[in-house]
PDB file of C-alpha atoms in Angstrom:
ATOM      1  CA  UNK A  10      13.370 -19.820  -7.104  1.00  0.00           C
ATOM      2  CA  UNK A  11      13.938 -17.586  -4.048  1.00  0.00           C
ATOM      3  CA  UNK A  12      12.004 -14.323  -4.026  1.00  0.00           C
ATOM      4  CA  UNK A  13      13.746 -11.245  -2.625  1.00  0.00           C
ATOM      5  CA  UNK A  14      12.601  -7.890  -1.291  1.00  0.00           C
ATOM      6  CA  UNK A  15      14.537  -5.523  -3.537  1.00  0.00           C
ATOM      7  CA  UNK A  16      13.010  -2.319  -2.225  1.00  0.00           C
ATOM      8  CA  UNK A  17      10.504  -0.996   0.316  1.00  0.00           C
ATOM      9  CA  UNK A  18       9.565   2.679   0.227  1.00  0.00           C
ATOM     10  CA  UNK A  19       6.798   4.859   1.612  1.00  0.00           C
ATOM     11  CA  UNK A  20       5.117   7.598  -0.414  1.00  0.00           C
ATOM     12  CA  UNK A  21       3.619  10.592   1.382  1.00  0.00           C
ATOM     13  CA  UNK A  22       0.506  12.309   0.049  1.00  0.00           C
ATOM     14  CA  UNK A  23       1.204  14.393  -3.058  1.00  0.00           C
ATOM     15  CA  UNK A  24      -0.599  17.694  -3.693  1.00  0.00           C
ATOM     16  CA  UNK A  25      -4.293  17.265  -4.479  1.00  0.00           C
ATOM     17  CA  UNK A  26      -4.811  16.667  -8.179  1.00  0.00           C
ATOM     18  CA  UNK A  27      -1.243  15.467  -8.723  1.00  0.00           C
ATOM     19  CA  UNK A  28      -2.623  12.542 -10.723  1.00  0.00           C
ATOM     20  CA  UNK A  29      -5.285  14.584 -12.505  1.00  0.00           C
ATOM     21  CA  UNK A  30      -8.158  14.242 -10.004  1.00  0.00           C
ATOM     22  CA  UNK A  31     -10.367  17.333 -10.232  1.00  0.00           C
ATOM     23  CA  UNK A  32     -13.138  18.903  -8.163  1.00  0.00           C
ATOM     24  CA  UNK A  33     -15.566  17.625 -10.805  1.00  0.00           C
ATOM     25  CA  UNK A  34     -14.340  14.063 -10.164  1.00  0.00           C
ATOM     26  CA  UNK A  35     -15.028  14.435  -6.445  1.00  0.00           C
ATOM     27  CA  UNK A  36     -18.477  15.918  -7.064  1.00  0.00           C
ATOM     28  CA  UNK A  37     -19.291  13.046  -9.417  1.00  0.00           C
ATOM     29  CA  UNK A  38     -18.244  10.597  -6.712  1.00  0.00           C
ATOM     30  CA  UNK A  39     -20.602  12.272  -4.217  1.00  0.00           C
ATOM     31  CA  UNK A  40     -23.419  12.192  -6.795  1.00  0.00           C
ATOM     32  CA  UNK A  41     -22.889   8.461  -7.294  1.00  0.00           C
ATOM     33  CA  UNK A  42     -23.022   7.868  -3.554  1.00  0.00           C
ATOM     34  CA  UNK A  43     -26.318   9.724  -3.311  1.00  0.00           C
ATOM     35  CA  UNK A  44     -27.742   7.675  -6.177  1.00  0.00           C
ATOM     36  CA  UNK A  45     -27.065   4.481  -4.227  1.00  0.00           C
ATOM     37  CA  UNK A  46     -27.514   5.556  -0.599  1.00  0.00           C
ATOM     38  CA  UNK A  47     -29.775   8.606  -0.768  1.00  0.00           C
ATOM     39  CA  UNK A  48     -29.010  12.254   0.042  1.00  0.00           C
ATOM     40  CA  UNK A  49     -25.844  12.887   2.026  1.00  0.00           C
ATOM     41  CA  UNK A  50     -26.257  15.027   5.171  1.00  0.00           C
ATOM     42  CA  UNK A  51     -23.654  17.427   3.802  1.00  0.00           C
ATOM     43  CA  UNK A  52     -20.724  17.524   1.422  1.00  0.00           C
ATOM     44  CA  UNK A  53     -18.293  19.288   3.700  1.00  0.00           C
ATOM     45  CA  UNK A  54     -16.115  16.160   3.815  1.00  0.00           C
ATOM     46  CA  UNK A  55     -15.145  16.855   0.209  1.00  0.00           C
ATOM     47  CA  UNK A  56     -13.443  20.034   1.375  1.00  0.00           C
ATOM     48  CA  UNK A  57     -12.176  18.727   4.720  1.00  0.00           C
ATOM     49  CA  UNK A  58     -10.456  15.710   3.203  1.00  0.00           C
ATOM     50  CA  UNK A  59      -7.070  15.797   1.542  1.00  0.00           C
ATOM     51  CA  UNK A  60      -8.729  15.202  -1.850  1.00  0.00           C
ATOM     52  CA  UNK A  61      -5.889  12.893  -2.811  1.00  0.00           C
ATOM     53  CA  UNK A  62      -7.116   9.971  -4.911  1.00  0.00           C
ATOM     54  CA  UNK A  63      -5.496   6.670  -5.814  1.00  0.00           C
ATOM     55  CA  UNK A  64      -4.547   8.015  -9.280  1.00  0.00           C
ATOM     56  CA  UNK A  65      -2.737  10.850  -7.467  1.00  0.00           C
ATOM     57  CA  UNK A  66      -0.906   8.312  -5.302  1.00  0.00           C
ATOM     58  CA  UNK A  67       0.118   5.969  -8.129  1.00  0.00           C
ATOM     59  CA  UNK A  68       1.432   8.938 -10.096  1.00  0.00           C
ATOM     60  CA  UNK A  69       3.750   9.637  -7.164  1.00  0.00           C
ATOM     61  CA  UNK A  70       4.569   5.923  -6.829  1.00  0.00           C
ATOM     62  CA  UNK A  71       5.659   5.797 -10.487  1.00  0.00           C
ATOM     63  CA  UNK A  72       8.600   8.059  -9.629  1.00  0.00           C
ATOM     64  CA  UNK A  73       9.633   5.709  -6.807  1.00  0.00           C
ATOM     65  CA  UNK A  74       9.491   2.748  -9.201  1.00  0.00           C
ATOM     66  CA  UNK A  75      11.756   4.401 -11.740  1.00  0.00           C
ATOM     67  CA  UNK A  76       9.166   4.900 -14.475  1.00  0.00           C
ATOM     68  CA  UNK A  77       9.415   2.804 -17.649  1.00  0.00           C
ATOM     69  CA  UNK A  78      13.055   1.954 -16.859  1.00  0.00           C
ATOM     70  CA  UNK A  79      12.297   0.295 -13.510  1.00  0.00           C
ATOM     71  CA  UNK A  80      11.916  -3.196 -14.978  1.00  0.00           C
ATOM     72  CA  UNK A  81       8.546  -3.933 -13.316  1.00  0.00           C
ATOM     73  CA  UNK A  82       6.525  -6.457 -15.330  1.00  0.00           C
ATOM     74  CA  UNK A  83       3.948  -7.382 -12.667  1.00  0.00           C
ATOM     75  CA  UNK A  84       1.996  -4.702 -10.827  1.00  0.00           C
ATOM     76  CA  UNK A  85      -0.334  -5.343  -7.893  1.00  0.00           C
ATOM     77  CA  UNK A  86      -2.350  -2.492  -6.366  1.00  0.00           C
ATOM     78  CA  UNK A  87      -3.927  -2.887  -2.925  1.00  0.00           C
ATOM     79  CA  UNK A  88      -6.769  -0.598  -1.785  1.00  0.00           C
ATOM     80  CA  UNK A  89      -8.360  -1.392   1.613  1.00  0.00           C
ATOM     81  CA  UNK A  90     -10.897   1.477   1.325  1.00  0.00           C
ATOM     82  CA  UNK A  91     -12.765   2.907  -1.709  1.00  0.00           C
ATOM     83  CA  UNK A  92     -11.386   5.741  -3.806  1.00  0.00           C
ATOM     84  CA  UNK A  93     -12.753   9.302  -3.926  1.00  0.00           C
ATOM     85  CA  UNK A  94     -13.171   9.179  -7.712  1.00  0.00           C
ATOM     86  CA  UNK A  95     -14.430   6.579 -10.159  1.00  0.00           C
ATOM     87  CA  UNK A  96     -13.125   7.713 -13.537  1.00  0.00           C
ATOM     88  CA  UNK A  97      -9.602   6.260 -13.529  1.00  0.00           C
ATOM     89  CA  UNK A  98      -8.432   2.795 -12.471  1.00  0.00           C
ATOM     90  CA  UNK A  99      -5.181   3.311 -10.540  1.00  0.00           C
ATOM     91  CA  UNK A 100      -3.559   0.053 -11.645  1.00  0.00           C
ATOM     92  CA  UNK A 101      -4.092   0.783 -15.320  1.00  0.00           C
ATOM     93  CA  UNK A 102      -2.803   4.336 -14.900  1.00  0.00           C
ATOM     94  CA  UNK A 103       0.319   3.149 -13.090  1.00  0.00           C
ATOM     95  CA  UNK A 104       0.973   0.477 -15.724  1.00  0.00           C
ATOM     96  CA  UNK A 105       0.825   3.191 -18.380  1.00  0.00           C
ATOM     97  CA  UNK A 106       3.258   5.353 -16.405  1.00  0.00           C
ATOM     98  CA  UNK A 107       5.585   2.345 -16.208  1.00  0.00           C
ATOM     99  CA  UNK A 108       5.635   1.971 -19.973  1.00  0.00           C
ATOM    100  CA  UNK A 109       2.426   0.005 -20.517  1.00  0.00           C
ATOM    101  CA  UNK A 110       4.094  -3.375 -20.123  1.00  0.00           C
ATOM    102  CA  UNK A 111       3.278  -4.681 -16.613  1.00  0.00           C
ATOM    103  CA  UNK A 112       0.514  -7.184 -15.986  1.00  0.00           C
ATOM    104  CA  UNK A 113      -1.960  -5.587 -13.560  1.00  0.00           C
ATOM    105  CA  UNK A 114      -3.772  -7.167 -10.611  1.00  0.00           C
ATOM    106  CA  UNK A 115      -5.996  -5.248  -8.187  1.00  0.00           C
ATOM    107  CA  UNK A 116      -6.640  -6.488  -4.629  1.00  0.00           C
ATOM    108  CA  UNK A 117      -9.524  -4.587  -3.032  1.00  0.00           C
ATOM    109  CA  UNK A 118     -11.584  -4.575   0.165  1.00  0.00           C
ATOM    110  CA  UNK A 119      -9.561  -7.211   2.051  1.00  0.00           C
ATOM    111  CA  UNK A 120      -8.575  -4.991   4.954  1.00  0.00           C
ATOM    112  CA  UNK A 121      -5.277  -5.961   6.549  1.00  0.00           C
ATOM    113  CA  UNK A 122      -5.020  -9.105   4.412  1.00  0.00           C
ATOM    114  CA  UNK A 123      -4.826  -7.228   1.090  1.00  0.00           C
ATOM    115  CA  UNK A 124      -1.065  -6.653   1.072  1.00  0.00           C
ATOM    116  CA  UNK A 125      -0.386 -10.239   2.124  1.00  0.00           C
ATOM    117  CA  UNK A 126      -2.644 -11.549  -0.658  1.00  0.00           C
ATOM    118  CA  UNK A 127      -0.715  -9.419  -3.150  1.00  0.00           C
ATOM    119  CA  UNK A 128       2.601 -10.710  -1.801  1.00  0.00           C
ATOM    120  CA  UNK A 129       1.418 -14.301  -2.201  1.00  0.00           C
ATOM    121  CA  UNK A 130       0.356 -13.676  -5.803  1.00  0.00           C
ATOM    122  CA  UNK A 131       3.644 -11.938  -6.592  1.00  0.00           C
ATOM    123  CA  UNK A 132       5.681 -14.719  -5.005  1.00  0.00           C
ATOM    124  CA  UNK A 133       3.935 -17.342  -7.116  1.00  0.00           C
ATOM    125  CA  UNK A 134       4.490 -15.481 -10.384  1.00  0.00           C
ATOM    126  CA  UNK A 135       8.133 -14.742  -9.631  1.00  0.00           C
ATOM    127  CA  UNK A 136       8.895 -18.261  -8.427  1.00  0.00           C
ATOM    128  CA  UNK A 137       7.501 -19.919 -11.565  1.00  0.00           C
ATOM    129  CA  UNK A 138       9.158 -17.467 -13.948  1.00  0.00           C
ATOM    130  CA  UNK A 139       5.949 -15.710 -14.933  1.00  0.00           C
ATOM    131  CA  UNK A 140       7.446 -12.345 -13.946  1.00  0.00           C
ATOM    132  CA  UNK A 141      10.917 -10.930 -13.349  1.00  0.00           C
ATOM    133  CA  UNK A 142      10.120  -8.015 -11.033  1.00  0.00           C
ATOM    134  CA  UNK A 143       6.871  -7.294  -9.196  1.00  0.00           C
ATOM    135  CA  UNK A 144       5.695  -4.121  -7.486  1.00  0.00           C
ATOM    136  CA  UNK A 145       3.075  -4.175  -4.744  1.00  0.00           C
ATOM    137  CA  UNK A 146       1.557  -0.721  -4.154  1.00  0.00           C
ATOM    138  CA  UNK A 147      -0.729  -0.436  -1.121  1.00  0.00           C
ATOM    139  CA  UNK A 148      -2.675   2.819  -0.817  1.00  0.00           C
ATOM    140  CA  UNK A 149      -5.052   4.537   1.559  1.00  0.00           C
ATOM    141  CA  UNK A 150      -6.990   7.767   1.017  1.00  0.00           C
ATOM    142  CA  UNK A 151      -8.955   9.845   3.510  1.00  0.00           C
ATOM    143  CA  UNK A 152     -11.606  11.703   1.475  1.00  0.00           C
ATOM    144  CA  UNK A 153     -14.609   9.618   2.498  1.00  0.00           C
ATOM    145  CA  UNK A 154     -18.052  10.566   3.818  1.00  0.00           C
ATOM    146  CA  UNK A 155     -18.308  10.265   7.611  1.00  0.00           C
ATOM    147  CA  UNK A 156     -20.377   7.398   8.983  1.00  0.00           C
ATOM    148  CA  UNK A 157     -21.489   6.746  12.573  1.00  0.00           C
ATOM    149  CA  UNK A 158     -18.985   4.503  14.301  1.00  0.00           C
ATOM    150  CA  UNK A 159     -16.537   4.621  11.384  1.00  0.00           C
ATOM    151  CA  UNK A 160     -13.192   6.298  11.976  1.00  0.00           C
ATOM    152  CA  UNK A 161     -11.853   7.725   8.755  1.00  0.00           C
ATOM    153  CA  UNK A 162      -8.293   6.904   7.698  1.00  0.00           C
ATOM    154  CA  UNK A 163      -6.046   9.528   9.297  1.00  0.00           C
ATOM    155  CA  UNK A 164      -4.315  10.447   6.040  1.00  0.00           C
ATOM    156  CA  UNK A 165      -3.462   9.480   2.488  1.00  0.00           C
ATOM    157  CA  UNK A 166      -0.313   7.686   1.426  1.00  0.00           C
ATOM    158  CA  UNK A 167       1.188   4.587  -0.133  1.00  0.00           C
ATOM    159  CA  UNK A 168       3.827   1.956   0.453  1.00  0.00           C
ATOM    160  CA  UNK A 169       5.725   0.389  -2.436  1.00  0.00           C
ATOM    161  CA  UNK A 170       7.331  -3.059  -2.228  1.00  0.00           C
ATOM    162  CA  UNK A 171       9.491  -4.304  -5.096  1.00  0.00           C
ATOM    163  CA  UNK A 172      10.059  -8.057  -5.291  1.00  0.00           C
ATOM    164  CA  UNK A 173      12.407  -9.907  -7.590  1.00  0.00           C
ATOM    165  CA  UNK A 174      14.998 -12.655  -7.725  1.00  0.00           C
ATOM    166  CA  UNK A 175      18.068 -10.493  -7.166  1.00  0.00           C
ATOM    167  CA  UNK A 176      19.743  -9.195  -4.018  1.00  0.00           C
ATOM    168  CA  UNK A 177      17.841  -8.491  -0.835  1.00  0.00           C
ATOM    169  CA  UNK A 178      16.173 -10.315   2.061  1.00  0.00           C
ATOM    170  CA  UNK A 179      14.403 -13.515   1.008  1.00  0.00           C
ATOM    171  CA  UNK A 180      10.657 -14.007   1.464  1.00  0.00           C
ATOM    172  CA  UNK A 181      10.836 -16.874   3.956  1.00  0.00           C
ATOM    173  CA  UNK A 182       7.354 -17.064   5.521  1.00  0.00           C
ATOM    174  CA  UNK A 183       3.924 -15.757   4.543  1.00  0.00           C
ATOM    175  CA  UNK A 184       0.711 -16.687   6.336  1.00  0.00           C
ATOM    176  CA  UNK A 185      -2.864 -15.407   6.453  1.00  0.00           C
ATOM    177  CA  UNK A 186      -4.954 -17.135   9.102  1.00  0.00           C
ATOM    178  CA  UNK A 187      -8.706 -16.780   9.579  1.00  0.00           C
ATOM    179  CA  UNK A 188      -9.539 -15.964  13.175  1.00  0.00           C
ATOM    180  CA  UNK A 189     -12.358 -17.912  14.832  1.00  0.00           C
ATOM    181  CA  UNK A 190     -15.055 -15.648  16.210  1.00  0.00           C
ATOM    182  CA  UNK A 191     -13.999 -16.494  19.768  1.00  0.00           C
ATOM    183  CA  UNK A 192     -10.494 -15.099  19.125  1.00  0.00           C
ATOM    184  CA  UNK A 193     -11.588 -11.753  17.731  1.00  0.00           C
ATOM    185  CA  UNK A 194     -11.326  -8.656  19.867  1.00  0.00           C
ATOM    186  CA  UNK A 195     -14.349  -6.337  20.115  1.00  0.00           C
ATOM    187  CA  UNK A 196     -12.914  -3.404  18.197  1.00  0.00           C
ATOM    188  CA  UNK A 197     -13.572  -1.820  14.834  1.00  0.00           C
ATOM    189  CA  UNK A 198     -10.653  -0.612  12.781  1.00  0.00           C
ATOM    190  CA  UNK A 199     -11.397   1.631   9.844  1.00  0.00           C
ATOM    191  CA  UNK A 200      -8.105   3.142   8.771  1.00  0.00           C
ATOM    192  CA  UNK A 201      -4.400   3.023   9.343  1.00  0.00           C
ATOM    193  CA  UNK A 202      -3.817  -0.026   7.146  1.00  0.00           C
ATOM    194  CA  UNK A 203      -0.526   1.513   6.065  1.00  0.00           C
ATOM    195  CA  UNK A 204       0.982   1.855   9.510  1.00  0.00           C
ATOM    196  CA  UNK A 205       2.699  -1.582   9.616  1.00  0.00           C
ATOM    197  CA  UNK A 206       4.250  -0.902   6.224  1.00  0.00           C
ATOM    198  CA  UNK A 207       5.424   2.608   7.177  1.00  0.00           C
ATOM    199  CA  UNK A 208       7.140   1.106  10.208  1.00  0.00           C
ATOM    200  CA  UNK A 209       8.623  -1.646   8.015  1.00  0.00           C
ATOM    201  CA  UNK A 210       9.926   0.998   5.606  1.00  0.00           C
ATOM    202  CA  UNK A 211      11.756   2.692   8.485  1.00  0.00           C
ATOM    203  CA  UNK A 212      13.395  -0.577   9.524  1.00  0.00           C
ATOM    204  CA  UNK A 213      14.265  -1.409   5.926  1.00  0.00           C
ATOM    205  CA  UNK A 214      15.846   2.019   5.398  1.00  0.00           C
ATOM    206  CA  UNK A 215      18.059   1.413   8.441  1.00  0.00           C
ATOM    207  CA  UNK A 216      19.137  -2.072   7.301  1.00  0.00           C
ATOM    208  CA  UNK A 217      18.039  -3.067   3.768  1.00  0.00           C
ATOM    209  CA  UNK A 218      19.782  -6.448   4.029  1.00  0.00           C
ATOM    210  CA  UNK A 219      18.551  -7.426   7.488  1.00  0.00           C
ATOM    211  CA  UNK A 220      15.639  -9.508   8.700  1.00  0.00           C
ATOM    212  CA  UNK A 221      12.242  -7.861   8.342  1.00  0.00           C
ATOM    213  CA  UNK A 222       9.007  -9.115   9.882  1.00  0.00           C
ATOM    214  CA  UNK A 223       5.581  -7.512   9.407  1.00  0.00           C
ATOM    215  CA  UNK A 224       2.388  -8.599  11.152  1.00  0.00           C
ATOM    216  CA  UNK A 225      -1.137  -7.212  11.063  1.00  0.00           C
ATOM    217  CA  UNK A 226      -4.478  -8.278  12.466  1.00  0.00           C
ATOM    218  CA  UNK A 227      -7.974  -7.459  11.230  1.00  0.00           C
ATOM    219  CA  UNK A 228     -10.620  -7.963  13.883  1.00  0.00           C
ATOM    220  CA  UNK A 229     -13.589  -6.995  11.698  1.00  0.00           C
ATOM    221  CA  UNK A 230     -12.804  -9.378   8.828  1.00  0.00           C
ATOM    222  CA  UNK A 231     -11.034 -11.916  11.020  1.00  0.00           C
ATOM    223  CA  UNK A 232      -7.511 -12.106   9.593  1.00  0.00           C
ATOM    224  CA  UNK A 233      -4.163 -12.647  11.287  1.00  0.00           C
ATOM    225  CA  UNK A 234      -1.393 -11.902   8.762  1.00  0.00           C
ATOM    226  CA  UNK A 235       2.382 -12.330   8.944  1.00  0.00           C
ATOM    227  CA  UNK A 236       5.342 -12.132   6.573  1.00  0.00           C
ATOM    228  CA  UNK A 237       9.032 -12.664   7.252  1.00  0.00           C
ATOM    229  CA  UNK A 238      11.989 -11.687   5.069  1.00  0.00           C
ATOM    230  CA  UNK A 239      15.357 -13.148   6.092  1.00  0.00           C
ATOM    231  CA  UNK A 240      18.902 -12.224   4.999  1.00  0.00           C
ATOM    232  CA  UNK A 241      20.091 -14.297   2.059  1.00  0.00           C
ATOM    233  CA  UNK A 242      23.803 -14.053   2.930  1.00  0.00           C
ATOM    234  CA  UNK A 243      25.969 -11.904   5.211  1.00  0.00           C
ATOM    235  CA  UNK A 244      25.678  -8.332   4.023  1.00  0.00           C
ATOM    236  CA  UNK A 245      28.403  -6.930   1.819  1.00  0.00           C
ATOM    237  CA  UNK A 246      28.804  -3.418   0.375  1.00  0.00           C
ATOM    238  CA  UNK A 247      27.788  -4.745  -3.060  1.00  0.00           C
ATOM    239  CA  UNK A 248      24.622  -6.333  -1.697  1.00  0.00           C
ATOM    240  CA  UNK A 249      23.710  -3.172   0.196  1.00  0.00           C
ATOM    241  CA  UNK A 250      24.004  -1.154  -3.004  1.00  0.00           C
ATOM    242  CA  UNK A 251      21.833  -3.638  -4.906  1.00  0.00           C
ATOM    243  CA  UNK A 252      19.175  -3.950  -2.229  1.00  0.00           C
ATOM    244  CA  UNK A 253      17.808  -0.509  -3.078  1.00  0.00           C
ATOM    245  CA  UNK A 254      16.390  -2.060  -6.266  1.00  0.00           C
ATOM    246  CA  UNK A 255      15.377  -0.066  -9.286  1.00  0.00           C
ATOM    247  CA  UNK A 256      15.613   3.665  -9.109  1.00  0.00           C
ATOM    248  CA  UNK A 257      17.772   4.671  -6.163  1.00  0.00           C
ATOM    249  CA  UNK A 258      20.869   4.239  -4.001  1.00  0.00           C
ATOM    250  CA  UNK A 259      20.918   2.364  -0.738  1.00  0.00           C
ATOM    251  CA  UNK A 260      20.072   4.396   2.387  1.00  0.00           C
ATOM    252  CA  UNK A 261      23.081   5.978   4.038  1.00  0.00           C
ATOM    253  CA  UNK A 262      24.040   8.725   6.453  1.00  0.00           C
ATOM    254  CA  UNK A 263      23.257  11.389   3.847  1.00  0.00           C
ATOM    255  CA  UNK A 264      19.623  10.262   3.551  1.00  0.00           C
ATOM    256  CA  UNK A 265      16.804  10.950   6.030  1.00  0.00           C
ATOM    257  CA  UNK A 266      15.952   8.191   8.482  1.00  0.00           C
ATOM    258  CA  UNK A 267      12.380   8.178   7.215  1.00  0.00           C
ATOM    259  CA  UNK A 268      11.381   8.369   3.547  1.00  0.00           C
ATOM    260  CA  UNK A 269       8.029   9.938   4.424  1.00  0.00           C
ATOM    261  CA  UNK A 270       8.436  12.973   6.695  1.00  0.00           C
ATOM    262  CA  UNK A 271       4.879  14.132   5.943  1.00  0.00           C
ATOM    263  CA  UNK A 272       3.533  10.855   7.345  1.00  0.00           C
ATOM    264  CA  UNK A 273       4.994  11.046  10.841  1.00  0.00           C
ATOM    265  CA  UNK A 274       1.827  12.643  12.195  1.00  0.00           C
ATOM    266  CA  UNK A 275      -0.244   9.860  10.635  1.00  0.00           C
ATOM    267  CA  UNK A 276       1.707   7.245  12.579  1.00  0.00           C
ATOM    268  CA  UNK A 277       1.067   9.115  15.788  1.00  0.00           C
ATOM    269  CA  UNK A 278      -2.690   9.172  15.173  1.00  0.00           C
ATOM    270  CA  UNK A 279      -3.135   5.447  14.410  1.00  0.00           C
TER     271      UNK A 279
END
């Protein structure tokens, strides 16, 4: 059964604590780090960071997904870097905000490959009838302790992909290739995992029925990742209306060209 991209949206960082994360949660996180790694040089990063956690981001993503009425029955969260709190699991919180019905899968610590792993899992479940609509939510947060040689993510945000079997570009190709050591470039990437998906969201907003290709490369973990969505049929007004998926109209001249105005500076810094 063909799998379609029904929606692709970007979510800018909500206000700190939007999902219930408190200063006590952040302090507890720092305490846990010190228990494992010893005393931190300082805790100024707790104040310098955006203090936006993954629960904050999934609370914002729930609005994009249409809440309990969005029809999502498979939820996959992707987190390339750790969270700044350890009390709430973002996938479970988002499932509750979506009515408590979705199956939940978390893909963690896979760098650039995480989103592509989630897409592969979603494609399999949709193709065999195990789910009707899947949401992949990839998130990045910037409240992390500084480490020598480690560039912190430039900002917090999320990208939301909704997959189903309805209207929209078809998932035509999906590959994750391990790079031999000889092919890897001598660079260390620490943040900006969302950038390819922000750029894809811009292209999707301009043409939600057109071809969409996304590629990313992870030199540290050795992954070369690619996905291609192709138009199912020539676009018609009906298809363009349906391609927005659950919870919103198709982009048009009355909508901004980017769904994440607060993220434009992040793109420039990655």
